Coordinates of C-alpha atoms in Angstrom, one line a residue:
X1 CA 1.1 -59.8 50.4
X2 CA 3.9 -61.8 48.3
X3 CA 4.4 -59.6 45.6
X4 CA 4.4 -56.2 48.0
X5 CA 7.7 -57.9 49.2
X6 CA 9.4 -58.3 45.6
X7 CA 9.3 -54.8 44.9
X8 CA 10.5 -54.3 48.7
X9 CA 13.4 -56.7 48.1
X10 CA 14.0 -54.7 44.6
X11 CA 14.3 -51.7 44.9
X12 CA 17.3 -53.1 48.4
X13 CA 19.1 -54.8 45.6
X14 CA 18.6 -51.7 43.4
X15 CA 20.2 -49.4 46.2
X16 CA 22.9 -51.9 47.1
X17 CA 23.8 -52.1 43.7
X18 CA 24.5 -47.7 43.8
X19 CA 26.4 -48.6 46.8
X20 CA 23.6 -46.7 49.3
X21 CA 22.9 -47.5 52.6
X22 CA 18.9 -47.8 53.3
X23 CA 17.7 -48.4 57.0
X24 CA 15.8 -51.3 56.5
X25 CA 13.3 -50.4 58.6
X26 CA 12.2 -47.7 56.1
X27 CA 8.7 -48.3 54.6
X28 CA 8.7 -48.8 50.6
X29 CA 7.8 -45.3 49.9
X30 CA 11.1 -43.8 51.5
X31 CA 12.7 -45.8 49.7
X32 CA 11.7 -44.0 46.8
X33 CA 12.3 -40.3 47.9
X34 CA 15.4 -41.4 49.0
X35 CA 17.1 -42.9 46.0
X36 CA 15.2 -40.5 43.8
X37 CA 17.4 -37.8 45.6
X38 CA 21.2 -39.6 46.0
X39 CA 20.1 -39.3 42.1
X40 CA 18.9 -35.9 42.5
X41 CA 22.3 -35.0 43.8
X42 CA 24.2 -37.1 41.0
X43 CA 23.2 -35.0 38.4
X44 CA 24.0 -31.8 40.2
X45 CA 27.7 -32.7 40.8
X46 CA 27.7 -33.7 36.9
X47 CA 25.9 -30.1 35.4
X48 CA 28.4 -28.3 37.6
X49 CA 31.4 -29.9 36.0
X50 CA 29.8 -29.5 33.1
X51 CA 29.9 -25.8 33.9
X52 CA 33.0 -25.8 34.7
X53 CA 34.4 -27.1 31.0
X54 CA 32.2 -25.2 29.0
X55 CA 33.9 -21.6 30.8
X56 CA 36.9 -23.4 29.7
X57 CA 36.3 -23.9 26.1
X58 CA 34.1 -20.9 25.8
X59 CA 37.4 -18.8 26.2
X60 CA 39.6 -21.0 24.2
X61 CA 37.2 -20.9 21.8
X62 CA 36.6 -17.3 21.5
X63 CA 39.5 -16.8 20.7
X64 CA 41.0 -19.1 18.0
X65 CA 37.2 -17.8 16.8
X66 CA 39.2 -14.3 17.0
X67 CA 43.0 -15.2 15.8
X68 CA 40.4 -16.7 12.7
X69 CA 38.9 -13.8 11.6
X70 CA 41.7 -12.0 11.8
X71 CA 44.0 -14.0 9.3
X72 CA 40.9 -14.4 6.7
X73 CA 40.6 -11.0 6.7
X74 CA 44.3 -9.9 6.5
X75 CA 45.6 -12.1 3.4
X76 CA 42.0 -12.6 1.6
X77 CA 38.6 -10.5 2.4
X78 CA 36.1 -11.2 -0.1
X79 CA 36.7 -14.9 -1.0
X80 CA 34.0 -16.7 -2.4
X81 CA 31.5 -13.7 -2.4
X82 CA 31.2 -10.5 -4.0
X83 CA 31.6 -8.2 -1.1
X84 CA 34.2 -5.6 -1.9
X85 CA 37.7 -5.5 0.5
X86 CA 37.4 -4.9 3.9
X87 CA 39.8 -3.7 6.3
X88 CA 40.7 -5.8 9.2
X89 CA 38.9 -4.3 11.9
X90 CA 35.8 -5.5 10.3
X91 CA 36.7 -8.3 13.1
X92 CA 35.4 -6.0 15.1
X93 CA 31.9 -4.2 13.5
X94 CA 29.3 -5.2 11.6
X95 CA 29.2 -6.1 7.8
X96 CA 25.7 -5.9 6.2
X97 CA 26.4 -8.6 3.0
X98 CA 22.5 -8.6 2.3
X99 CA 22.4 -8.5 -1.8
X100 CA 26.5 -8.1 -1.6
X101 CA 26.6 -4.3 -0.3
X102 CA 29.7 -3.5 2.5
X103 CA 28.5 -1.5 5.5
X104 CA 30.8 -1.1 8.4
X105 CA 29.6 0.4 10.9
X106 CA 31.1 0.2 14.7
X107 CA 28.0 -0.6 17.1
X108 CA 29.2 -4.2 18.5
X109 CA 32.6 -5.8 19.2
X110 CA 33.2 -9.2 17.4
X111 CA 32.8 -11.3 20.6
X112 CA 28.9 -10.6 21.9
X113 CA 27.8 -11.6 18.1
X114 CA 28.5 -14.8 19.3
X115 CA 27.7 -14.8 22.2
X116 CA 23.7 -15.4 24.2
X117 CA 22.1 -12.9 26.9
X118 CA 23.4 -15.4 29.4
X119 CA 26.5 -15.7 28.2
X120 CA 26.2 -19.4 26.6
X121 CA 27.9 -19.6 23.5
X122 CA 26.0 -22.4 20.9
X123 CA 28.7 -24.9 19.5
X124 CA 27.9 -24.8 15.7
X125 CA 28.3 -20.4 16.3
X126 CA 31.7 -21.6 17.2
X127 CA 32.6 -24.4 14.6
X128 CA 31.1 -21.4 12.2
X129 CA 33.4 -19.4 13.4
X130 CA 36.8 -21.0 13.0
X131 CA 36.1 -22.7 9.8
X132 CA 34.4 -19.8 7.2
X133 CA 36.9 -17.3 6.2
X134 CA 33.8 -15.0 5.9
X135 CA 32.0 -14.0 8.0
X136 CA 28.3 -14.6 7.1
X137 CA 26.3 -14.5 10.5
X138 CA 26.4 -10.6 11.4
X139 CA 22.6 -8.9 11.7
X140 CA 22.0 -6.6 9.1
X141 CA 22.7 -3.6 10.1
X142 CA 23.0 0.3 8.5
X143 CA 25.1 3.3 8.3
X144 CA 23.5 5.8 10.3
X145 CA 24.4 9.5 9.2
X146 CA 23.7 12.7 11.1
X147 CA 25.4 15.1 8.8
X148 CA 22.5 16.6 7.6
X149 CA 23.1 19.0 5.0
X150 CA 20.2 20.5 3.7
X151 CA 16.8 20.0 5.7
X152 CA 13.0 20.8 4.1
X153 CA 10.0 21.0 6.2
X154 CA 6.7 22.6 5.6
X155 CA 4.5 20.1 4.7
X156 CA 1.9 18.8 7.6
X157 CA 2.6 14.9 5.9
X158 CA 3.6 12.0 5.0
X159 CA 6.2 12.5 1.1
X160 CA 5.1 10.5 -1.1
X161 CA 8.1 11.6 -3.8
X162 CA 10.8 13.9 -4.2
X163 CA 11.8 15.4 -8.1
X164 CA 14.6 17.0 -9.7
X165 CA 14.5 19.9 -11.7
X166 CA 17.4 19.3 -14.6
X167 CA 19.3 22.4 -15.4
X168 CA 18.2 24.8 -12.5
X169 CA 18.3 23.9 -7.9
X170 CA 15.4 23.8 -7.1
X171 CA 13.4 20.5 -6.4
X172 CA 9.4 19.4 -5.8
X173 CA 7.6 17.7 -3.3
X174 CA 4.8 15.9 -3.1
X175 CA 2.5 15.4 0.1
X176 CA 0.1 13.5 1.8
X177 CA -1.3 16.7 2.8
X178 CA -3.2 17.6 -0.5
X179 CA 0.1 20.3 -1.4
X180 CA 3.1 20.3 -3.2
X181 CA 6.6 22.3 -3.0
X182 CA 9.2 23.4 -5.5
X183 CA 11.9 24.4 -2.9
X184 CA 15.4 26.0 -3.1
X185 CA 18.2 23.7 -3.1
X186 CA 20.5 26.2 -1.4
X187 CA 18.6 28.3 1.2
X188 CA 16.3 25.4 2.0
X189 CA 13.0 27.1 2.1
X190 CA 9.9 26.3 -0.2
X191 CA 8.9 28.8 -3.0
X192 CA 5.8 27.7 -4.2
X193 CA 2.8 25.8 -3.0
X194 CA 0.9 24.5 -5.0
X195 CA -2.6 23.2 -4.1
X196 CA -5.3 22.9 -6.8
X197 CA -6.1 19.3 -5.7
X198 CA -8.3 18.2 -3.3
X199 CA -6.7 14.9 -2.5
X200 CA -3.0 13.5 -1.6
X201 CA -0.2 14.4 -3.9
X202 CA 0.9 11.3 -4.8
X203 CA 3.6 11.9 -7.2
X204 CA 5.6 15.0 -8.9
X205 CA 7.2 15.6 -13.0
X206 CA 9.2 18.9 -13.5
X207 CA 8.8 19.5 -17.4
X208 CA 12.0 18.7 -19.2
X209 CA 12.2 22.2 -21.1
X210 CA 9.8 24.5 -19.8
X211 CA 8.7 26.0 -15.7
X212 CA 5.9 22.7 -15.6
X213 CA 4.8 20.8 -12.7
X214 CA 2.6 17.7 -13.3
X215 CA 0.9 16.4 -10.6
X216 CA -1.5 13.2 -9.9
X217 CA -4.0 12.9 -6.7
X218 CA -5.5 11.2 -5.0
X219 CA -8.9 12.8 -6.5
X220 CA -8.8 11.3 -9.2
X221 CA -7.0 14.0 -11.5
X222 CA -3.7 14.8 -12.9
X223 CA -2.6 18.5 -12.8
X224 CA 0.1 20.4 -15.0
X225 CA 0.7 24.0 -13.4
X226 CA 2.8 27.2 -13.6
X227 CA 6.3 26.1 -11.2
X228 CA 7.5 30.0 -12.1
X229 CA 9.8 30.5 -8.8
X230 CA 11.3 33.5 -7.5
X231 CA 14.8 33.2 -7.7
X232 CA 15.6 36.3 -5.6
X233 CA 14.1 35.3 -2.8
X234 CA 15.5 31.9 -3.8
X235 CA 18.9 32.7 -3.3
X236 CA 18.2 33.7 -0.2
X237 CA 19.4 31.9 2.5
X238 CA 17.1 31.9 6.1
X239 CA 19.1 32.5 9.3
X240 CA 17.6 33.9 12.7
X241 CA 20.1 37.0 12.5
X242 CA 18.1 38.0 9.5
X243 CA 15.2 38.0 11.8
X244 CA 16.6 40.1 14.2
X245 CA 17.6 42.7 11.7
X246 CA 14.4 43.4 10.4
X247 CA 13.1 45.6 12.8
X248 CA 10.9 46.6 9.4
X249 CA 9.0 43.9 9.6
X250 CA 10.4 43.2 6.0
X251 CA 11.3 39.6 7.7
X252 CA 7.8 38.1 7.3
X253 CA 7.8 39.2 3.3
X254 CA 11.0 36.9 3.6
X255 CA 9.3 33.8 5.0
X256 CA 5.7 34.3 3.2
X257 CA 5.3 31.0 0.6
X258 CA 3.8 31.8 -3.3
X259 CA 1.2 29.9 -3.3
X260 CA -0.9 28.9 -6.4
X261 CA -4.4 27.4 -6.7
X262 CA -5.5 27.0 -10.2
X263 CA -3.7 24.7 -12.8
X264 CA -3.2 25.1 -16.5
X265 CA -4.4 21.8 -17.3
X266 CA -6.3 19.3 -15.7
X267 CA -7.1 15.5 -16.8
X268 CA -10.7 14.3 -15.7
X269 CA -13.9 14.4 -17.0
X270 CA -15.2 11.0 -19.5
X271 CA -12.8 8.8 -20.3
X272 CA -10.5 10.0 -17.2
X273 CA -10.2 8.1 -14.5
X274 CA -12.0 7.0 -11.9
X275 CA -10.2 6.2 -8.6
X276 CA -6.6 7.2 -7.2
X277 CA -3.7 8.9 -9.6
X278 CA -0.9 7.4 -7.5
X279 CA 1.3 8.3 -10.7
X280 CA 1.7 10.6 -13.8
X281 CA 4.8 11.3 -15.8
X282 CA 5.7 13.1 -19.0
X283 CA 6.6 10.8 -22.7
X284 CA 9.6 12.6 -24.3
X285 CA 7.6 15.1 -26.7
X286 CA 6.4 16.1 -23.9
X287 CA 3.1 16.9 -25.8
X288 CA 1.7 13.5 -23.8
X289 CA 1.7 12.3 -20.4
X290 CA 0.9 9.4 -19.0
X291 CA -1.0 8.5 -15.6
X292 CA -1.8 5.1 -13.5
X293 CA -5.1 5.0 -11.5
X294 CA -6.0 2.2 -8.5
X295 CA -8.5 1.9 -11.3
X296 CA -6.2 -0.8 -12.7
X297 CA -5.9 1.7 -16.1
X298 CA -3.0 3.9 -17.3
X299 CA -4.3 6.8 -19.7
X300 CA -2.7 8.7 -22.2
X301 CA -3.7 11.6 -22.7
X302 CA -2.8 14.8 -24.6
X303 CA -1.7 18.2 -23.5
X304 CA -3.3 20.4 -25.6
X305 CA -6.4 19.1 -26.1
X306 CA -6.0 17.7 -22.2
X307 CA -8.1 14.7 -24.0
X308 CA -7.8 11.1 -23.0
X309 CA -6.1 9.4 -26.3
X310 CA -5.9 5.8 -25.1
X311 CA -6.4 4.1 -22.3
X312 CA -4.3 1.0 -21.4
X313 CA -6.1 -2.2 -19.7
X314 CA -4.9 -5.0 -18.4
X315 CA -3.9 -5.4 -15.0
X316 CA -5.9 -7.9 -12.7
X317 CA -5.4 -4.9 -9.6
X318 CA -4.5 -1.5 -9.4
X319 CA -1.5 0.2 -10.5
X320 CA 1.0 1.2 -7.9
X321 CA 3.2 3.0 -10.4
X322 CA 3.9 4.4 -14.3
X323 CA 7.1 5.3 -15.9
X324 CA 7.7 7.0 -19.6
X325 CA 11.3 6.6 -20.9
X326 CA 13.2 9.5 -21.6
X327 CA 14.5 9.3 -24.7
X328 CA 11.6 6.6 -26.6
X329 CA 8.0 6.5 -26.5
X330 CA 7.9 3.1 -25.0
X331 CA 6.0 3.4 -20.4
X332 CA 6.1 0.7 -18.2
X333 CA 3.5 0.2 -15.5
X334 CA 3.6 -1.2 -12.4
X335 CA 0.5 -2.8 -10.4
X336 CA -0.3 -5.0 -7.4
X337 CA -0.7 -8.2 -9.3
X338 CA 3.2 -9.0 -9.6
X339 CA 3.6 -8.1 -13.0
X340 CA 4.9 -4.9 -15.0
X341 CA 4.3 -4.8 -18.3
X342 CA 5.7 -2.8 -20.8
X343 CA 4.0 -0.5 -23.5
X344 CA 5.3 0.3 -26.9
X345 CA 4.3 4.0 -28.8
X346 CA 6.7 3.6 -31.3
X347 CA 4.0 2.0 -34.4
X348 CA 1.2 3.1 -35.2
X349 CA -0.7 0.4 -33.4
X350 CA 0.5 0.0 -29.8
X351 CA 2.5 -3.2 -28.2
X352 CA 2.8 -4.5 -25.4
X353 CA 4.6 -7.0 -23.4
X354 CA 3.7 -8.7 -19.6
X355 CA 6.0 -9.4 -16.8
X356 CA 6.0 -11.8 -14.0
X357 CA 9.6 -11.6 -12.4
X358 CA 8.4 -11.2 -9.4
X359 CA 5.8 -12.9 -6.9
X360 CA 4.5 -9.5 -5.1
X361 CA 3.1 -6.5 -5.7
X362 CA 5.4 -4.3 -7.7
X363 CA 5.5 -1.4 -6.3
X364 CA 7.6 1.0 -9.0
X365 CA 9.3 0.6 -12.4
X366 CA 11.5 2.9 -13.9
X367 CA 13.7 3.4 -17.6
X368 CA 17.9 3.7 -17.0
X369 CA 19.5 6.5 -19.7
X370 CA 21.2 2.9 -21.0
X371 CA 17.8 1.4 -21.9
X372 CA 17.4 -0.6 -18.3
X373 CA 14.2 -1.4 -16.6
X374 CA 14.5 -1.9 -12.6
X375 CA 11.6 -2.8 -10.9
X376 CA 10.6 -3.0 -7.1
X377 CA 8.2 -5.4 -5.4
X378 CA 7.6 -6.3 -2.1
X379 CA 9.6 -9.9 -2.4
X380 CA 11.9 -7.2 -1.3
X381 CA 13.7 -7.7 -4.7
X382 CA 14.7 -4.9 -6.9
X383 CA 15.7 -6.4 -10.7
X384 CA 17.6 -4.8 -13.4
X385 CA 16.4 -6.2 -17.5
X386 CA 17.7 -5.0 -20.5
X387 CA 15.2 -3.5 -22.4
X388 CA 16.3 -5.5 -26.1
X389 CA 15.9 -9.0 -23.9
X390 CA 13.2 -8.7 -20.9
X391 CA 13.2 -12.3 -20.8
X392 CA 15.4 -12.5 -17.8
X393 CA 16.4 -10.6 -14.6
X394 CA 20.1 -9.2 -15.3
X395 CA 21.0 -9.0 -12.0
X396 CA 18.8 -9.3 -9.1
X397 CA 19.2 -7.7 -5.2
X398 CA 17.3 -8.9 -2.6
X399 CA 16.8 -7.1 0.9
X400 CA 15.9 -7.5 4.4
X401 CA 12.3 -5.0 3.5
X402 CA 10.1 -4.1 1.5
X403 CA 10.4 -2.4 -1.9
X404 CA 9.2 1.1 -2.3
X405 CA 9.2 3.6 -5.3
X406 CA 12.6 3.7 -6.2
X407 CA 14.5 5.9 -8.5
X408 CA 17.9 6.1 -10.7
X409 CA 19.8 8.4 -11.9
X410 CA 22.2 9.3 -14.7
X411 CA 24.4 8.0 -13.6
X412 CA 23.5 4.3 -12.7
X413 CA 22.4 4.5 -9.5
X414 CA 20.0 3.1 -7.3
X415 CA 17.8 4.3 -5.0
X416 CA 15.8 1.8 -2.5
X417 CA 13.8 3.0 0.1
X418 CA 12.3 0.5 2.0
X419 CA 9.8 0.1 5.1
X420 CA 12.3 0.0 7.6
X421 CA 13.0 3.9 7.2
X422 CA 16.7 2.7 5.6
X423 CA 17.8 3.9 2.4
X424 CA 20.3 1.3 -0.3
X425 CA 22.1 3.1 -2.8
X426 CA 23.8 0.2 -5.7
X427 CA 25.0 1.0 -8.5

């Protein structure tokens, strides 16, 4: 009884200290509920005041942020970074600063990047906008182009690789639909379809001087086949008007695609690969080819005898790519073991060097004409290596997605295809 009276007196004292009027006849539980209700009202009042202050602060901060960004880009748009100078209007657009690339799009305004869905602004973002001279917290976006120069339609499944023929306006494609096609660049038409493989065609390479094509396939073989095309047909465009004029049935001949089923040379048999051939390439002499497979080996073949000359083993996991140097007897092999290897056939006894520059599967390695090696990986990086000194990479391009089979042009432009359906170009 004494304890109960003591608690009641303490609650009454608390109510008196807060300036609240509590009826004397209210029981202990009612007093407690009453006190908490009053506290809740006080918090509601404070909360509404804070919201009003926050809205006023947001208005001043957003205005200052826009002015600060406009001043920084107009005075020194590239200070402290490798990003190329951008126009003042970049403050109202999105910038992709991944790996030093600058791509400007006009999808969303600058202000929306600093506001959440509920219209509230985080203080850290506002401070960053006011103090930073270079805006680096934008979401990475890409320029989307709707201007298609030429579209090549005809494959029934994914296209794994595209190759160009030097000196001729044709390209070749390797597809998972078990076929490879030769296309006229000007007409956009399929000039020749090769159907000799019984598995996915994973790679395609043109011979440098002759009308020959080398393909590697999921059927565990590599083929060389004749790529002689009808140039009269390749120069003719395809239009609906011509179809209407061909009332005598000649339109069917124009739409007919030449099909080739028999290879000139097939690399298989004893000493050959035991699994999928993922890539194949010509050596500079054009009398030998190199193939890479999921059986963890690459094989050097003689074109004339169709016999394997030397197996290249040492990788711990499946190979993902092989590539030959354009002028020297050098080969690089990439593997899912996160390494790539450089094979030197310039001496009677071949040499090999192992490079561990990536942390995940190396998806492709290619040579450039200025004696560099470019490697791409699932670790979202592309690295450029100097052939004369491969101790460390000359440059590293960091991206936001895994890198697929990349390519390097004669002018030194690196085309990087990603898992996120984007292609980025770097010089």
